PDB file of C-alpha atoms in Angstrom:
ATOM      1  CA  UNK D   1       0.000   0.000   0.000  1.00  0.00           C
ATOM      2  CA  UNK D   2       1.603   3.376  -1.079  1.00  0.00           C
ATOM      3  CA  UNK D   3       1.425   6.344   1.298  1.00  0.00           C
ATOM      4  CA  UNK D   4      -1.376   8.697   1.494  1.00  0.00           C
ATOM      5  CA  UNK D   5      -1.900  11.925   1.954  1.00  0.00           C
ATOM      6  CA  UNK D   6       1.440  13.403   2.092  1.00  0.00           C
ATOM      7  CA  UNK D   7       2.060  16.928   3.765  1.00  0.00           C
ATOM      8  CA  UNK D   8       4.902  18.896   4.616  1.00  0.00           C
ATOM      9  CA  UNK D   9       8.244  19.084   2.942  1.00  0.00           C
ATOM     10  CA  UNK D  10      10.512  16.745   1.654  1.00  0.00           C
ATOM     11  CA  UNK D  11      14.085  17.775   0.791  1.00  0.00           C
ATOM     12  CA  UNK D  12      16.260  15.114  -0.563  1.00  0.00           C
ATOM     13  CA  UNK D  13      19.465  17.444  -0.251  1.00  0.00           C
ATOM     14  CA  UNK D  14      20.801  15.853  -3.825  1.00  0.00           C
ATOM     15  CA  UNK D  15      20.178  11.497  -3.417  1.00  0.00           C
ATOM     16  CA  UNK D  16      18.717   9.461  -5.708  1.00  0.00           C
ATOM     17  CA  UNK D  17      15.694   6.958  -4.934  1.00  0.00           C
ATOM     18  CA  UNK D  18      15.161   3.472  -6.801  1.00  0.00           C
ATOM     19  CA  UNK D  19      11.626   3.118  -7.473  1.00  0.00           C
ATOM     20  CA  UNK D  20      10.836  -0.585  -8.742  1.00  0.00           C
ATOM     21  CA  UNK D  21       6.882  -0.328  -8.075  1.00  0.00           C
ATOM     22  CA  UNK D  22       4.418  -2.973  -9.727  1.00  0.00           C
ATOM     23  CA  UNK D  23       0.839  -2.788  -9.411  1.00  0.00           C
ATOM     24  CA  UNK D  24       0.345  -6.468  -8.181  1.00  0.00           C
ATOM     25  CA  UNK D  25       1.993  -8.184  -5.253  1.00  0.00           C
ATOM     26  CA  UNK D  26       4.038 -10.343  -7.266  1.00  0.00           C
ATOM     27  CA  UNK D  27       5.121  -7.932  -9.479  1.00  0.00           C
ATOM     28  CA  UNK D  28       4.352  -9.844 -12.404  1.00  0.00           C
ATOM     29  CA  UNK D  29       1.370  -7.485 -12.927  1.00  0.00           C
ATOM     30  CA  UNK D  30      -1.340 -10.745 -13.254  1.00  0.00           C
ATOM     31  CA  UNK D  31      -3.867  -8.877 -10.820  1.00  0.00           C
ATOM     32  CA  UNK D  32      -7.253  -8.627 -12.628  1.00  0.00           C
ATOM     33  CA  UNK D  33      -8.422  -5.077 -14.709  1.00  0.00           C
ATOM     34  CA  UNK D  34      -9.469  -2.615 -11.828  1.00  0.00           C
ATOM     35  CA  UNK D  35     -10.224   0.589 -14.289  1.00  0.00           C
ATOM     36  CA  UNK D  36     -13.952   0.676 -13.144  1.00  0.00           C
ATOM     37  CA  UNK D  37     -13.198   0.168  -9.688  1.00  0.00           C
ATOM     38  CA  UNK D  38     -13.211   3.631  -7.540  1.00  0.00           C
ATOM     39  CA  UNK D  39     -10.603   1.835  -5.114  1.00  0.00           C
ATOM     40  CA  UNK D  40      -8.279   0.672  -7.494  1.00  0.00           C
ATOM     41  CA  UNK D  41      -8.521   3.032 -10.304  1.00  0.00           C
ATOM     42  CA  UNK D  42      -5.039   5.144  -9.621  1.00  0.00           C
ATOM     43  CA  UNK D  43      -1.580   4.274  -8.955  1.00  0.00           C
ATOM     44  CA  UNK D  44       1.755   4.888  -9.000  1.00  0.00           C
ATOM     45  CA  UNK D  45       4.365   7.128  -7.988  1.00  0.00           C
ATOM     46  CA  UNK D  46       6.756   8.221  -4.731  1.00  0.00           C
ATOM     47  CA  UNK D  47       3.617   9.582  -2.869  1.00  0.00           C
ATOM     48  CA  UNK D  48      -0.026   8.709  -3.663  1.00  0.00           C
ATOM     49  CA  UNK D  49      -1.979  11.926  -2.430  1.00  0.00           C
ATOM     50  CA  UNK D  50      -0.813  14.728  -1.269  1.00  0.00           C
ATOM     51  CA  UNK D  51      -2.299  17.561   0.794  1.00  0.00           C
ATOM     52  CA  UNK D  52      -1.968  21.466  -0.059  1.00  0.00           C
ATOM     53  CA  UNK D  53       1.762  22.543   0.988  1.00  0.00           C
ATOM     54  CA  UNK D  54       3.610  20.377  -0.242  1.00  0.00           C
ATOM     55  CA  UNK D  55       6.957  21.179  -1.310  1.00  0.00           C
ATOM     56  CA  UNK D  56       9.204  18.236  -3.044  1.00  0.00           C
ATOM     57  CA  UNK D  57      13.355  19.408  -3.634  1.00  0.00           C
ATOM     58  CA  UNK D  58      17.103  18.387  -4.544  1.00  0.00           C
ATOM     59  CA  UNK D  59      15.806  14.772  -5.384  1.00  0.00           C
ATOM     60  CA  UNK D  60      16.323  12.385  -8.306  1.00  0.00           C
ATOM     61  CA  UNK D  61      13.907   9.409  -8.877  1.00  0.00           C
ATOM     62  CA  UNK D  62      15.154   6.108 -10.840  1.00  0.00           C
ATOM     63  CA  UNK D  63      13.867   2.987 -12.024  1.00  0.00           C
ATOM     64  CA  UNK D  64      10.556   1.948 -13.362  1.00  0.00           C
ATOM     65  CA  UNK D  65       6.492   1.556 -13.018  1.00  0.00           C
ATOM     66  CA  UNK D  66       4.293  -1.422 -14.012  1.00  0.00           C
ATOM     67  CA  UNK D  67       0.978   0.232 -14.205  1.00  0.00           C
ATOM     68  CA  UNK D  68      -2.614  -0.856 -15.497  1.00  0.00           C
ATOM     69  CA  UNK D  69      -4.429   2.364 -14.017  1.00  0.00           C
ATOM     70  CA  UNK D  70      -4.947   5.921 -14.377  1.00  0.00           C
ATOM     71  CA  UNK D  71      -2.880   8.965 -13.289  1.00  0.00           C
ATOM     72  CA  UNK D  72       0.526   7.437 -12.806  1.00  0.00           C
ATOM     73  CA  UNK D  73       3.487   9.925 -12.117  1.00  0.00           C
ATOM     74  CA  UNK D  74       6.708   9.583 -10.600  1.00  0.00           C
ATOM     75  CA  UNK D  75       6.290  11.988  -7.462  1.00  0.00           C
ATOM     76  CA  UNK D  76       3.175  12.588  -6.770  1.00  0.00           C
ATOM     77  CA  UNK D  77       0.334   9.858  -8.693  1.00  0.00           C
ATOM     78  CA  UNK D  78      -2.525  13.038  -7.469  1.00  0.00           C
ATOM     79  CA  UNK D  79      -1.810  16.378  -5.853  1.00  0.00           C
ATOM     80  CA  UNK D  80      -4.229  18.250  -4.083  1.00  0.00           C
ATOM     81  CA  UNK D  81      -3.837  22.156  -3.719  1.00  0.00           C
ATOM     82  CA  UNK D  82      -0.111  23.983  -3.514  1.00  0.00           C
ATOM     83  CA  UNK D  83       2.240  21.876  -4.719  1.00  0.00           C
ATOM     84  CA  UNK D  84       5.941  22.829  -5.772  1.00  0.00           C
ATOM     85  CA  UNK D  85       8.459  20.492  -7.171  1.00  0.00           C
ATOM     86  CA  UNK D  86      11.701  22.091  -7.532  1.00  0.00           C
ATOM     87  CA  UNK D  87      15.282  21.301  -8.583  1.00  0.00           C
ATOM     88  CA  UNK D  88      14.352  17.646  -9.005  1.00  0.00           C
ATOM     89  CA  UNK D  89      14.532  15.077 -12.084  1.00  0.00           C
ATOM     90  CA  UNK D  90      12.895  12.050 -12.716  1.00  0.00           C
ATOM     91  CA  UNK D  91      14.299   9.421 -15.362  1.00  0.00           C
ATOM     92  CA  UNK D  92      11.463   6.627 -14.176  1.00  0.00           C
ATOM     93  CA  UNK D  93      10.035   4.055 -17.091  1.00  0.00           C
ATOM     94  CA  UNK D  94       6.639   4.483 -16.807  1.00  0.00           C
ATOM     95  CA  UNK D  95       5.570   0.616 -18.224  1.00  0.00           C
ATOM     96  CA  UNK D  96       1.871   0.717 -19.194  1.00  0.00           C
ATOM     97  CA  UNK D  97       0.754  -3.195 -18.540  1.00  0.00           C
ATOM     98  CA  UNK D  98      -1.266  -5.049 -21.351  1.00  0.00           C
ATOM     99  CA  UNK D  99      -4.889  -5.093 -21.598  1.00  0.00           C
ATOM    100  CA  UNK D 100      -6.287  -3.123 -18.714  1.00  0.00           C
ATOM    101  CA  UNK D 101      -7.180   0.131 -20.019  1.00  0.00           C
ATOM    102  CA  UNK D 102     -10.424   0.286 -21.550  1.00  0.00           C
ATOM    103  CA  UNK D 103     -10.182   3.486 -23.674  1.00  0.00           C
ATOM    104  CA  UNK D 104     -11.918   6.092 -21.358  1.00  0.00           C
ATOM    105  CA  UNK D 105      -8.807   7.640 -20.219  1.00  0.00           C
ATOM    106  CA  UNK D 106      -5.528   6.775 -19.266  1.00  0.00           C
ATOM    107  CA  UNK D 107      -2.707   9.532 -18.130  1.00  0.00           C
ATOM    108  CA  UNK D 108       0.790   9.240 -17.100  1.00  0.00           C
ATOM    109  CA  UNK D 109       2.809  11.883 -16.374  1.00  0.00           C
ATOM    110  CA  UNK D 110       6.590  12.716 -16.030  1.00  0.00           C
ATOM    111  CA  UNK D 111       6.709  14.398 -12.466  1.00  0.00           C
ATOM    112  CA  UNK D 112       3.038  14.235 -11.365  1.00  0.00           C
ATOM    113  CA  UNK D 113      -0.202  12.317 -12.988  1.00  0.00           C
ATOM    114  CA  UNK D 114      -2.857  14.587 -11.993  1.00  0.00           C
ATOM    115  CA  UNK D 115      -4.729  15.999  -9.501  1.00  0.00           C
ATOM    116  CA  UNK D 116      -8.418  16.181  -7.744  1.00  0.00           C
ATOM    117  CA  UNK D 117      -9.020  20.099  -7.378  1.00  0.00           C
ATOM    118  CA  UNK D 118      -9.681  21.948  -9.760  1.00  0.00           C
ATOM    119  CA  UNK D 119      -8.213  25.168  -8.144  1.00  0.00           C
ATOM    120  CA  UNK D 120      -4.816  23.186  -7.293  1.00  0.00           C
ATOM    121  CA  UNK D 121      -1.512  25.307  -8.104  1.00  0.00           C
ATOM    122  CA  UNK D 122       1.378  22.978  -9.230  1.00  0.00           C
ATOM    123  CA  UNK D 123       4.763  24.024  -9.919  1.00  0.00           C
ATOM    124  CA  UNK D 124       7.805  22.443 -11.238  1.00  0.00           C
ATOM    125  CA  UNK D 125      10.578  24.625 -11.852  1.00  0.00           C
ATOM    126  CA  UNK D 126      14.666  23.916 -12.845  1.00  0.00           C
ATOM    127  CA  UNK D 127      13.364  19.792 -13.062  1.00  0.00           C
ATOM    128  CA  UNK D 128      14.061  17.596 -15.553  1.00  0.00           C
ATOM    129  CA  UNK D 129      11.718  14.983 -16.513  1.00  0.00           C
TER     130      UNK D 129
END
């Protein structure tokens, strides 16, 4: 289960994280199609949610995502209100799986997937992605 709900600041003063995330427990991606299912329906990324505030810096994200479901980014899958990313670059695979998106939307993004509000303010600024 990924982390939810994120808040504060995270500051990873120039290291590097290994992300190596699968969306099934064996990481052979054979869990079942959950795009119509509210619970399963996102995934993906360093933090799952995250609250207004948050402020991501100085870090570099590696490695790769298996992913059958919506809104998949590499630090945040779905932001919710301020959000800054700054001085950060992610050179994660994003791997869409076989056979589990049924054509009504499916969105991966480099640094973040998406987000719930409407009146959110992301930015991302000296990041490569």
């Amino acid at each position: 289960m990924q982390p939810n709900n994120f808040r504060g600041t995270l500051d990873g003063q120039g290291h590097t994280i290994t992300l190596h995330q699968s969306d099934s427990p064996e990481g052979n991606n054979l869990f079942p199609c959950y795009i119509n299912n509210s619970d399963y329906d996102s995934w993906g990324g360093l933090f799952f949610h995250t609250q207004t505030g948050v402020v991501i810096k100085n870090l570099r994200l590696t490695g790769e995502i298996r992913n059958n479901k919506n809104d998949c980014g590499t630090f945040i899958q779905n932001a919710n209100g301020t959000t800054t990313i700054e001085n950060c670059q992610s050179s994660v695979k994003i791997i869409k799986t076989s056979g589990c998106v049924d054509g009504s939307g499916y969105y991966s993004g480099g640094m973040i997937g998406g987000n719930d509000n409407t009146s959110s303010e992301i930015t991302i600024k000296n990041c490569l992605g």
